[in-house]
Amino acid sequence: MPKMRSVQVARPKGPFELVERDIPAPRAGTVRIKVQACGICHSDSFTKEGLFPGLQYPRVPGHEIAGIIDAVGSGVAGWTAGQRVGVGWHGGHCGYCDSCRRGDFVTCRIAPQIPGITYDGGYADYVIVPAEALALIPEGLSAVEAGPLMCAGITTFNSLRHSGAKPGDVVAVLGIGGLGHLGVQFAVKMGFRTVAIARGNAKAPLAAKLGAAHYIDSQTQDPAAELLKLGGARIILATATSGKALAAALGGLDVDGKMIIVGAADPLEVAPLHLIGGRRAIVGWPSGRSIDSQDTLGFSALTGVRSMNEVFALERAPEAYERMMSGKARFRVVLTTGQ
Ligand SMILES: [Zn+2]
Ligand SMILES: [Zn+2]
């Protein structure tokens, strides 16, 4: 039987292990993807550290998958071998719960599936994925470029395009890292008056290069006051993980403004009166469906939005993961299989 390489975690907090496995055959309703690239996401720590309820081991992490359909299981319509596809956090759904019946598959209540968590993900040469989780990769995007767009990309793109902000509105992106550097690009390309907020001045030139019209250094400036000088933010896209950083920007929301939280943050202290008086809101946003991923890829190919990536070979996954978790990566880390 032909073999493949997988990088698995055998137990919570266990090390990454490079193992050889049989190449699996696709079951009914699934396809087999020959993985070319897989981005490393902070959420892979759910698998590494055992933070996801009910997660079964051994498990292969990875939900920023890009590759080529290599075999198609029975009952799959609309997909054929040879197509270039991506798979993100939304890795399948039940199809019959109330959410699914409304087409809101990412909030499936019965059987939400996530590559790398509920089934083996993309730190491997091959992965088996339900067909409903596939997004087509357009020409002009490489697998390395597509990978990070499948989680960091879709999350920022899809939240911004559903935010209600209109061209010309002030949209602030809080935190310029893996999510934030994509958020700034999407906000600029969507026509928003984009404000980048980060700690220190080091990221100011990058923010300008990505197209941000304004930069706020949250260490030396009061982000709320600075946003109000611009008329107040219609949207603050919060990608930072510090609850204090979120709280410091919240006062910069315009009337009817909204803070959208897309990065797992510390608890956030809020003055309710501030929300009530100006009908301000704080909401969360979870990536999106496979068609939203496909839209993200299409928009990125069209407008030139790209993740800045550090690339590692699959067998260097432990080092690559540490690099991502250290916060030093500029800005996403992508594994490649060489296929
Ligand atoms: Zn992710
Ligand atoms: Zn469902």
mmCIF file of C-alpha atoms and ligand atoms in Angstrom:
data_model
loop_
_atom_site.group_PDB
_atom_site.id
_atom_site.type_symbol
_atom_site.label_atom_id
_atom_site.label_comp_id
_atom_site.label_asym_id
_atom_site.label_seq_id
_atom_site.Cartn_x
_atom_site.Cartn_y
_atom_site.Cartn_z
ATOM 1 C CA MET A 1 0.000 0.000 0.000
ATOM 2 C CA PRO A 2 1.395 3.457 -0.902
ATOM 3 C CA LYS A 3 2.472 5.506 2.077
ATOM 4 C CA MET A 4 2.417 9.171 2.991
ATOM 5 C CA ARG A 5 3.934 11.440 5.602
ATOM 6 C CA SER A 6 1.789 12.891 8.383
ATOM 7 C CA VAL A 7 2.731 15.108 11.296
ATOM 8 C CA GLN A 8 0.568 13.968 14.199
ATOM 9 C CA VAL A 9 0.075 14.822 17.848
ATOM 10 C CA ALA A 10 -0.426 11.577 19.814
ATOM 11 C CA ARG A 11 -1.756 13.092 23.052
ATOM 12 C CA PRO A 12 -2.622 16.491 24.527
ATOM 13 C CA LYS A 13 0.590 18.537 24.959
ATOM 14 C CA GLY A 14 2.523 15.751 23.228
ATOM 15 C CA PRO A 15 5.252 16.491 20.660
ATOM 16 C CA PHE A 16 4.709 16.560 16.907
ATOM 17 C CA GLU A 17 5.600 13.167 15.413
ATOM 18 C CA LEU A 18 6.468 12.661 11.749
ATOM 19 C CA VAL A 19 4.868 9.286 10.940
ATOM 20 C CA GLU A 20 4.263 7.170 7.876
ATOM 21 C CA ARG A 21 0.686 6.154 7.184
ATOM 22 C CA ASP A 22 -1.196 4.404 4.410
ATOM 23 C CA ILE A 23 -2.634 6.872 1.900
ATOM 24 C CA PRO A 24 -6.375 6.718 2.723
ATOM 25 C CA ALA A 25 -9.110 6.194 0.121
ATOM 26 C CA PRO A 26 -11.918 8.773 -0.024
ATOM 27 C CA ARG A 27 -15.209 7.654 1.524
ATOM 28 C CA ALA A 28 -18.602 8.474 0.032
ATOM 29 C CA GLY A 29 -19.170 12.232 -0.091
ATOM 30 C CA THR A 30 -15.488 13.088 0.347
ATOM 31 C CA VAL A 31 -12.467 13.776 -1.815
ATOM 32 C CA ARG A 32 -8.786 13.092 -1.275
ATOM 33 C CA ILE A 33 -6.571 16.165 -1.618
ATOM 34 C CA LYS A 34 -2.894 15.949 -2.432
ATOM 35 C CA VAL A 35 -1.703 18.652 -0.051
ATOM 36 C CA GLN A 36 0.735 21.200 -1.444
ATOM 37 C CA ALA A 37 0.667 23.746 1.355
ATOM 38 C CA CYS A 38 -0.901 24.112 4.787
ATOM 39 C CA GLY A 39 -0.784 27.265 6.849
ATOM 40 C CA ILE A 40 -0.193 27.113 10.586
ATOM 41 C CA CYS A 41 -2.862 28.907 12.597
ATOM 42 C CA HIS A 42 -2.823 29.845 16.279
ATOM 43 C CA SER A 43 -5.906 27.630 16.590
ATOM 44 C CA ASP A 44 -3.711 24.613 15.843
ATOM 45 C CA SER A 45 -2.796 24.920 19.518
ATOM 46 C CA PHE A 46 -6.265 23.516 20.284
ATOM 47 C CA THR A 47 -4.983 20.243 18.858
ATOM 48 C CA LYS A 48 -1.429 20.500 20.150
ATOM 49 C CA GLU A 49 -2.411 21.442 23.699
ATOM 50 C CA GLY A 50 -5.643 19.452 24.008
ATOM 51 C CA LEU A 51 -7.824 22.547 24.355
ATOM 52 C CA PHE A 52 -10.738 21.407 22.196
ATOM 53 C CA PRO A 53 -13.470 19.416 23.990
ATOM 54 C CA GLY A 54 -13.796 15.821 22.793
ATOM 55 C CA LEU A 55 -10.740 15.917 20.508
ATOM 56 C CA GLN A 56 -9.497 12.391 19.794
ATOM 57 C CA TYR A 57 -5.818 11.455 19.390
ATOM 58 C CA PRO A 58 -3.647 10.870 17.513
ATOM 59 C CA ARG A 59 -4.621 13.868 15.415
ATOM 60 C CA VAL A 60 -2.955 15.623 12.471
ATOM 61 C CA PRO A 61 -3.473 19.425 12.789
ATOM 62 C CA GLY A 62 -3.989 21.919 9.986
ATOM 63 C CA HIS A 63 -6.991 23.846 8.635
ATOM 64 C CA GLU A 64 -5.344 26.159 6.074
ATOM 65 C CA ILE A 65 -5.093 23.528 3.370
ATOM 66 C CA ALA A 66 -4.291 24.065 -0.305
ATOM 67 C CA GLY A 67 -3.722 21.332 -2.854
ATOM 68 C CA ILE A 68 -5.115 19.303 -5.727
ATOM 69 C CA ILE A 69 -8.053 16.892 -5.749
ATOM 70 C CA ASP A 70 -6.427 13.524 -6.210
ATOM 71 C CA ALA A 71 -9.377 11.102 -5.900
ATOM 72 C CA VAL A 72 -13.140 11.546 -5.610
ATOM 73 C CA GLY A 73 -15.407 9.377 -3.429
ATOM 74 C CA SER A 74 -18.795 8.045 -4.523
ATOM 75 C CA GLY A 75 -21.735 10.415 -4.580
ATOM 76 C CA VAL A 76 -19.642 13.555 -5.039
ATOM 77 C CA ALA A 77 -20.988 15.881 -7.741
ATOM 78 C CA GLY A 78 -19.301 18.948 -9.155
ATOM 79 C CA TRP A 79 -15.705 18.130 -8.253
ATOM 80 C CA THR A 80 -13.130 16.246 -10.267
ATOM 81 C CA ALA A 81 -9.565 15.060 -9.864
ATOM 82 C CA GLY A 82 -7.017 17.695 -10.835
ATOM 83 C CA GLN A 83 -8.920 20.721 -9.527
ATOM 84 C CA ARG A 84 -6.974 23.039 -7.237
ATOM 85 C CA VAL A 85 -8.819 23.461 -3.936
ATOM 86 C CA GLY A 86 -8.530 24.875 -0.452
ATOM 87 C CA VAL A 87 -10.123 23.895 2.863
ATOM 88 C CA GLY A 88 -10.424 26.072 5.958
ATOM 89 C CA TRP A 89 -11.853 25.944 9.489
ATOM 90 C CA HIS A 90 -15.291 25.021 8.181
ATOM 91 C CA GLY A 91 -14.632 21.423 7.253
ATOM 92 C CA GLY A 92 -18.145 20.034 6.899
ATOM 93 C CA HIS A 93 -21.623 20.223 8.381
ATOM 94 C CA CYS A 94 -24.722 18.128 9.045
ATOM 95 C CA GLY A 95 -26.960 19.690 6.405
ATOM 96 C CA TYR A 96 -30.195 19.361 8.422
ATOM 97 C CA CYS A 97 -29.949 21.437 11.632
ATOM 98 C CA ASP A 98 -31.655 24.840 11.814
ATOM 99 C CA SER A 99 -28.392 26.660 10.946
ATOM 100 C CA CYS A 100 -27.696 24.426 7.971
ATOM 101 C CA ARG A 101 -31.265 24.743 6.734
ATOM 102 C CA ARG A 102 -30.641 28.511 6.653
ATOM 103 C CA GLY A 103 -27.399 27.971 4.738
ATOM 104 C CA ASP A 104 -25.374 29.138 7.743
ATOM 105 C CA PHE A 105 -23.160 26.068 7.697
ATOM 106 C CA VAL A 106 -20.352 27.515 9.790
ATOM 107 C CA THR A 107 -22.646 27.583 12.832
ATOM 108 C CA CYS A 108 -23.879 23.998 12.298
ATOM 109 C CA ARG A 109 -25.229 22.765 15.639
ATOM 110 C CA ILE A 110 -25.278 18.989 15.091
ATOM 111 C CA ALA A 111 -22.066 17.953 13.368
ATOM 112 C CA PRO A 112 -19.740 20.875 12.676
ATOM 113 C CA GLN A 113 -16.472 19.487 11.317
ATOM 114 C CA ILE A 114 -13.040 21.081 11.445
ATOM 115 C CA PRO A 115 -9.937 19.725 9.705
ATOM 116 C CA GLY A 116 -7.191 19.048 12.210
ATOM 117 C CA ILE A 117 -9.692 18.857 15.052
ATOM 118 C CA THR A 118 -12.628 16.565 14.252
ATOM 119 C CA TYR A 119 -10.654 14.774 11.506
ATOM 120 C CA ASP A 120 -7.040 14.729 10.348
ATOM 121 C CA GLY A 121 -5.904 17.984 8.761
ATOM 122 C CA GLY A 122 -3.300 19.352 6.409
ATOM 123 C CA TYR A 123 0.048 18.675 8.114
ATOM 124 C CA ALA A 124 0.323 15.703 5.754
ATOM 125 C CA ASP A 125 0.824 14.662 2.137
ATOM 126 C CA TYR A 126 -2.870 13.777 1.736
ATOM 127 C CA VAL A 127 -6.102 14.664 3.483
ATOM 128 C CA ILE A 128 -9.678 13.374 3.143
ATOM 129 C CA VAL A 129 -12.285 16.144 3.185
ATOM 130 C CA PRO A 130 -16.095 16.298 2.767
ATOM 131 C CA ALA A 131 -16.887 17.768 -0.633
ATOM 132 C CA GLU A 132 -19.028 20.542 0.894
ATOM 133 C CA ALA A 133 -15.872 21.999 2.498
ATOM 134 C CA LEU A 134 -14.032 22.624 -0.782
ATOM 135 C CA ALA A 135 -13.185 26.037 -2.228
ATOM 136 C CA LEU A 136 -11.816 26.412 -5.732
ATOM 137 C CA ILE A 137 -8.418 28.154 -5.965
ATOM 138 C CA PRO A 138 -8.312 30.594 -8.887
ATOM 139 C CA GLU A 139 -5.457 30.782 -11.332
ATOM 140 C CA GLY A 140 -2.919 33.327 -10.238
ATOM 141 C CA LEU A 141 -2.815 32.166 -6.614
ATOM 142 C CA SER A 142 -0.174 29.637 -5.629
ATOM 143 C CA ALA A 143 -0.873 26.987 -2.978
ATOM 144 C CA VAL A 144 1.386 28.825 -0.516
ATOM 145 C CA GLU A 145 -0.560 32.026 -1.160
ATOM 146 C CA ALA A 146 -3.927 30.275 -0.864
ATOM 147 C CA GLY A 147 -3.238 28.395 2.402
ATOM 148 C CA PRO A 148 -3.329 31.295 4.884
ATOM 149 C CA LEU A 149 -6.317 32.811 3.090
ATOM 150 C CA MET A 150 -8.344 29.758 4.152
ATOM 151 C CA CYS A 151 -8.474 30.881 7.799
ATOM 152 C CA ALA A 152 -6.714 34.192 8.486
ATOM 153 C CA GLY A 153 -7.887 35.495 5.115
ATOM 154 C CA ILE A 154 -11.520 34.441 5.091
ATOM 155 C CA THR A 155 -12.008 35.513 8.703
ATOM 156 C CA THR A 156 -10.932 39.095 8.043
ATOM 157 C CA PHE A 157 -12.415 39.325 4.527
ATOM 158 C CA ASN A 158 -15.782 37.821 5.395
ATOM 159 C CA SER A 159 -16.241 39.789 8.612
ATOM 160 C CA LEU A 160 -15.391 43.071 6.869
ATOM 161 C CA ARG A 161 -17.634 42.490 3.877
ATOM 162 C CA HIS A 162 -20.579 41.747 6.189
ATOM 163 C CA SER A 163 -19.766 44.554 8.622
ATOM 164 C CA GLY A 164 -22.113 47.116 7.111
ATOM 165 C CA ALA A 165 -19.236 49.568 6.510
ATOM 166 C CA LYS A 166 -19.465 51.477 3.235
ATOM 167 C CA PRO A 167 -16.697 52.795 0.987
ATOM 168 C CA GLY A 168 -15.109 55.804 2.657
ATOM 169 C CA ASP A 169 -16.118 54.773 6.195
ATOM 170 C CA VAL A 170 -13.451 54.732 8.887
ATOM 171 C CA VAL A 171 -12.475 51.117 9.556
ATOM 172 C CA ALA A 172 -9.774 50.408 12.117
ATOM 173 C CA VAL A 173 -7.785 47.202 12.275
ATOM 174 C CA LEU A 174 -6.502 46.594 15.782
ATOM 175 C CA GLY A 175 -3.347 44.487 15.850
ATOM 176 C CA ILE A 176 -1.073 44.112 12.822
ATOM 177 C CA GLY A 177 -0.095 40.442 12.828
ATOM 178 C CA GLY A 178 -1.202 37.328 10.963
ATOM 179 C CA LEU A 179 -4.843 38.391 10.841
ATOM 180 C CA GLY A 180 -4.328 42.138 10.998
ATOM 181 C CA HIS A 181 -1.938 42.504 8.062
ATOM 182 C CA LEU A 182 -4.587 40.802 5.906
ATOM 183 C CA GLY A 183 -7.392 42.815 7.504
ATOM 184 C CA VAL A 184 -5.664 46.075 6.567
ATOM 185 C CA GLN A 185 -5.269 44.968 2.948
ATOM 186 C CA PHE A 186 -8.889 43.828 2.630
ATOM 187 C CA ALA A 187 -10.187 47.025 4.253
ATOM 188 C CA VAL A 188 -8.119 49.143 1.849
ATOM 189 C CA LYS A 189 -9.249 47.169 -1.212
ATOM 190 C CA MET A 190 -12.889 47.414 -0.089
ATOM 191 C CA GLY A 191 -12.553 51.180 -0.154
ATOM 192 C CA PHE A 192 -12.597 51.932 3.562
ATOM 193 C CA ARG A 193 -10.624 54.749 5.178
ATOM 194 C CA THR A 194 -8.358 52.262 6.880
ATOM 195 C CA VAL A 195 -6.662 52.856 10.206
ATOM 196 C CA ALA A 196 -3.997 50.473 11.485
ATOM 197 C CA ILE A 197 -3.493 50.291 15.255
ATOM 198 C CA ALA A 198 -0.525 48.503 16.799
ATOM 199 C CA ARG A 199 1.857 48.754 19.742
ATOM 200 C CA GLY A 200 4.925 50.857 18.989
ATOM 201 C CA ASN A 201 5.999 52.500 15.774
ATOM 202 C CA ALA A 202 7.793 49.545 14.191
ATOM 203 C CA LYS A 203 4.807 48.521 12.081
ATOM 204 C CA ALA A 204 3.945 52.001 10.801
ATOM 205 C CA PRO A 205 5.920 51.669 7.522
ATOM 206 C CA LEU A 206 4.366 48.270 6.835
ATOM 207 C CA ALA A 207 0.862 49.597 7.532
ATOM 208 C CA ALA A 208 1.496 52.410 5.034
ATOM 209 C CA LYS A 209 2.831 49.933 2.488
ATOM 210 C CA LEU A 210 -0.316 47.816 2.911
ATOM 211 C CA GLY A 211 -2.351 50.913 2.136
ATOM 212 C CA ALA A 212 -3.537 52.107 5.547
ATOM 213 C CA ALA A 213 -4.406 55.817 5.474
ATOM 214 C CA HIS A 214 -3.606 56.290 9.174
ATOM 215 C CA TYR A 215 -1.474 54.650 11.823
ATOM 216 C CA ILE A 216 -2.040 54.791 15.567
ATOM 217 C CA ASP A 217 0.699 53.747 17.979
ATOM 218 C CA SER A 218 -1.279 52.458 20.943
ATOM 219 C CA GLN A 219 1.777 52.759 23.213
ATOM 220 C CA THR A 220 2.218 56.504 22.869
ATOM 221 C CA GLN A 221 -1.235 57.527 21.649
ATOM 222 C CA ASP A 222 -4.766 57.000 22.969
ATOM 223 C CA PRO A 223 -6.361 54.916 20.187
ATOM 224 C CA ALA A 224 -9.908 55.910 21.163
ATOM 225 C CA ALA A 225 -9.095 59.623 21.087
ATOM 226 C CA GLU A 226 -7.243 59.316 17.794
ATOM 227 C CA LEU A 227 -10.154 57.457 16.176
ATOM 228 C CA LEU A 228 -12.582 60.127 17.375
ATOM 229 C CA LYS A 229 -10.367 62.771 15.737
ATOM 230 C CA LEU A 230 -11.050 60.926 12.460
ATOM 231 C CA GLY A 231 -14.783 61.108 13.149
ATOM 232 C CA GLY A 232 -15.015 57.779 14.991
ATOM 233 C CA ALA A 233 -14.726 54.278 13.622
ATOM 234 C CA ARG A 234 -17.657 52.607 11.912
ATOM 235 C CA ILE A 235 -15.883 49.310 12.490
ATOM 236 C CA ILE A 236 -12.992 48.210 14.653
ATOM 237 C CA LEU A 237 -11.740 44.820 13.497
ATOM 238 C CA ALA A 238 -10.105 43.441 16.636
ATOM 239 C CA THR A 239 -7.374 40.931 15.847
ATOM 240 C CA ALA A 240 -5.294 41.652 18.976
ATOM 241 C CA THR A 241 -5.350 39.163 21.833
ATOM 242 C CA SER A 242 -5.100 41.623 24.723
ATOM 243 C CA GLY A 243 -8.454 42.469 26.284
ATOM 244 C CA LYS A 244 -6.907 45.724 27.514
ATOM 245 C CA ALA A 245 -5.955 46.694 23.938
ATOM 246 C CA LEU A 246 -9.536 46.066 22.835
ATOM 247 C CA ALA A 247 -10.940 48.100 25.728
ATOM 248 C CA ALA A 248 -8.579 51.008 24.934
ATOM 249 C CA ALA A 249 -9.897 51.264 21.362
ATOM 250 C CA LEU A 250 -13.590 50.734 22.116
ATOM 251 C CA GLY A 251 -14.149 54.405 22.969
ATOM 252 C CA GLY A 252 -13.181 55.250 19.384
ATOM 253 C CA LEU A 253 -16.352 53.774 17.906
ATOM 254 C CA ASP A 254 -18.693 56.176 16.151
ATOM 255 C CA VAL A 255 -22.447 56.139 16.843
ATOM 256 C CA ASP A 256 -23.739 52.765 15.574
ATOM 257 C CA GLY A 257 -20.122 51.624 15.412
ATOM 258 C CA LYS A 258 -19.225 48.009 15.905
ATOM 259 C CA MET A 259 -16.209 46.168 17.233
ATOM 260 C CA ILE A 260 -15.802 42.805 15.496
ATOM 261 C CA ILE A 261 -13.678 40.351 17.449
ATOM 262 C CA VAL A 262 -11.943 37.762 15.260
ATOM 263 C CA GLY A 263 -8.923 36.864 17.408
ATOM 264 C CA ALA A 264 -9.298 34.892 20.631
ATOM 265 C CA ALA A 265 -8.805 37.621 23.230
ATOM 266 C CA ASP A 266 -8.606 37.916 27.012
ATOM 267 C CA PRO A 267 -11.773 38.935 28.838
ATOM 268 C CA LEU A 268 -12.861 42.429 27.890
ATOM 269 C CA GLU A 269 -14.152 45.040 30.337
ATOM 270 C CA VAL A 270 -16.835 47.289 28.875
ATOM 271 C CA ALA A 271 -18.734 50.357 30.091
ATOM 272 C CA PRO A 272 -22.357 49.454 29.176
ATOM 273 C CA LEU A 273 -23.434 53.099 29.015
ATOM 274 C CA HIS A 274 -20.983 53.719 26.187
ATOM 275 C CA LEU A 275 -22.671 50.947 24.184
ATOM 276 C CA ILE A 276 -26.206 52.006 25.037
ATOM 277 C CA GLY A 277 -25.878 55.731 24.334
ATOM 278 C CA GLY A 278 -24.546 55.368 20.805
ATOM 279 C CA ARG A 279 -26.072 51.972 19.911
ATOM 280 C CA ARG A 280 -22.529 50.600 19.760
ATOM 281 C CA ALA A 281 -21.997 46.871 19.542
ATOM 282 C CA ILE A 282 -19.367 44.229 20.153
ATOM 283 C CA VAL A 283 -19.718 41.068 18.086
ATOM 284 C CA GLY A 284 -17.670 38.029 17.178
ATOM 285 C CA TRP A 285 -17.174 36.533 13.740
ATOM 286 C CA PRO A 286 -16.211 32.957 12.775
ATOM 287 C CA SER A 287 -14.542 32.506 9.339
ATOM 288 C CA GLY A 288 -17.315 31.364 6.963
ATOM 289 C CA ARG A 289 -18.520 28.662 4.582
ATOM 290 C CA SER A 290 -16.563 27.094 1.759
ATOM 291 C CA ILE A 291 -18.133 29.482 -0.758
ATOM 292 C CA ASP A 292 -16.967 32.382 1.437
ATOM 293 C CA SER A 293 -13.461 30.904 1.285
ATOM 294 C CA GLN A 294 -13.764 30.762 -2.479
ATOM 295 C CA ASP A 295 -14.891 34.404 -2.526
ATOM 296 C CA THR A 296 -11.869 35.304 -0.369
ATOM 297 C CA LEU A 297 -9.531 33.589 -2.811
ATOM 298 C CA GLY A 298 -11.212 35.236 -5.799
ATOM 299 C CA PHE A 299 -11.099 38.718 -4.244
ATOM 300 C CA SER A 300 -7.439 38.260 -3.290
ATOM 301 C CA ALA A 301 -6.471 37.087 -6.766
ATOM 302 C CA LEU A 302 -8.314 40.065 -8.246
ATOM 303 C CA THR A 303 -7.010 42.810 -5.964
ATOM 304 C CA GLY A 304 -3.542 41.579 -5.059
ATOM 305 C CA VAL A 305 -4.201 40.917 -1.369
ATOM 306 C CA ARG A 306 -1.554 38.468 -0.174
ATOM 307 C CA SER A 307 -0.460 37.028 3.119
ATOM 308 C CA MET A 308 3.201 37.556 4.013
ATOM 309 C CA ASN A 309 4.470 34.054 4.647
ATOM 310 C CA GLU A 310 7.438 32.211 6.070
ATOM 311 C CA VAL A 311 7.655 28.817 4.394
ATOM 312 C CA PHE A 312 8.900 25.578 5.992
ATOM 313 C CA ALA A 313 9.046 22.022 4.644
ATOM 314 C CA LEU A 314 6.481 19.646 6.204
ATOM 315 C CA GLU A 315 9.078 17.725 8.216
ATOM 316 C CA ARG A 316 10.070 20.968 9.936
ATOM 317 C CA ALA A 317 6.547 21.348 11.360
ATOM 318 C CA PRO A 318 7.677 21.487 15.029
ATOM 319 C CA GLU A 319 10.039 24.384 14.308
ATOM 320 C CA ALA A 320 7.459 26.091 12.092
ATOM 321 C CA TYR A 321 4.792 25.774 14.797
ATOM 322 C CA GLU A 322 7.115 27.250 17.438
ATOM 323 C CA ARG A 323 7.896 30.111 15.071
ATOM 324 C CA MET A 324 4.190 30.843 14.622
ATOM 325 C CA MET A 325 3.420 30.621 18.323
ATOM 326 C CA SER A 326 6.387 32.832 19.252
ATOM 327 C CA GLY A 327 4.623 35.764 17.599
ATOM 328 C CA LYS A 328 7.858 36.572 15.746
ATOM 329 C CA ALA A 329 6.770 35.254 12.348
ATOM 330 C CA ARG A 330 6.151 37.868 9.641
ATOM 331 C CA PHE A 331 3.263 37.072 9.473
ATOM 332 C CA ARG A 332 1.956 33.590 8.682
ATOM 333 C CA VAL A 333 3.861 30.325 8.595
ATOM 334 C CA VAL A 334 3.141 27.811 5.830
ATOM 335 C CA LEU A 335 4.200 24.170 5.521
ATOM 336 C CA THR A 336 4.891 22.765 2.072
ATOM 337 C CA THR A 337 4.992 19.127 0.990
ATOM 338 C CA GLY A 338 6.986 19.623 -2.194
ATOM 339 C CA GLN A 339 4.198 18.011 -4.257
HETATM 340 ZN ZN ZN B 1 -7.353 29.180 11.935
HETATM 341 ZN ZN ZN B 2 -25.928 21.527 10.705
#
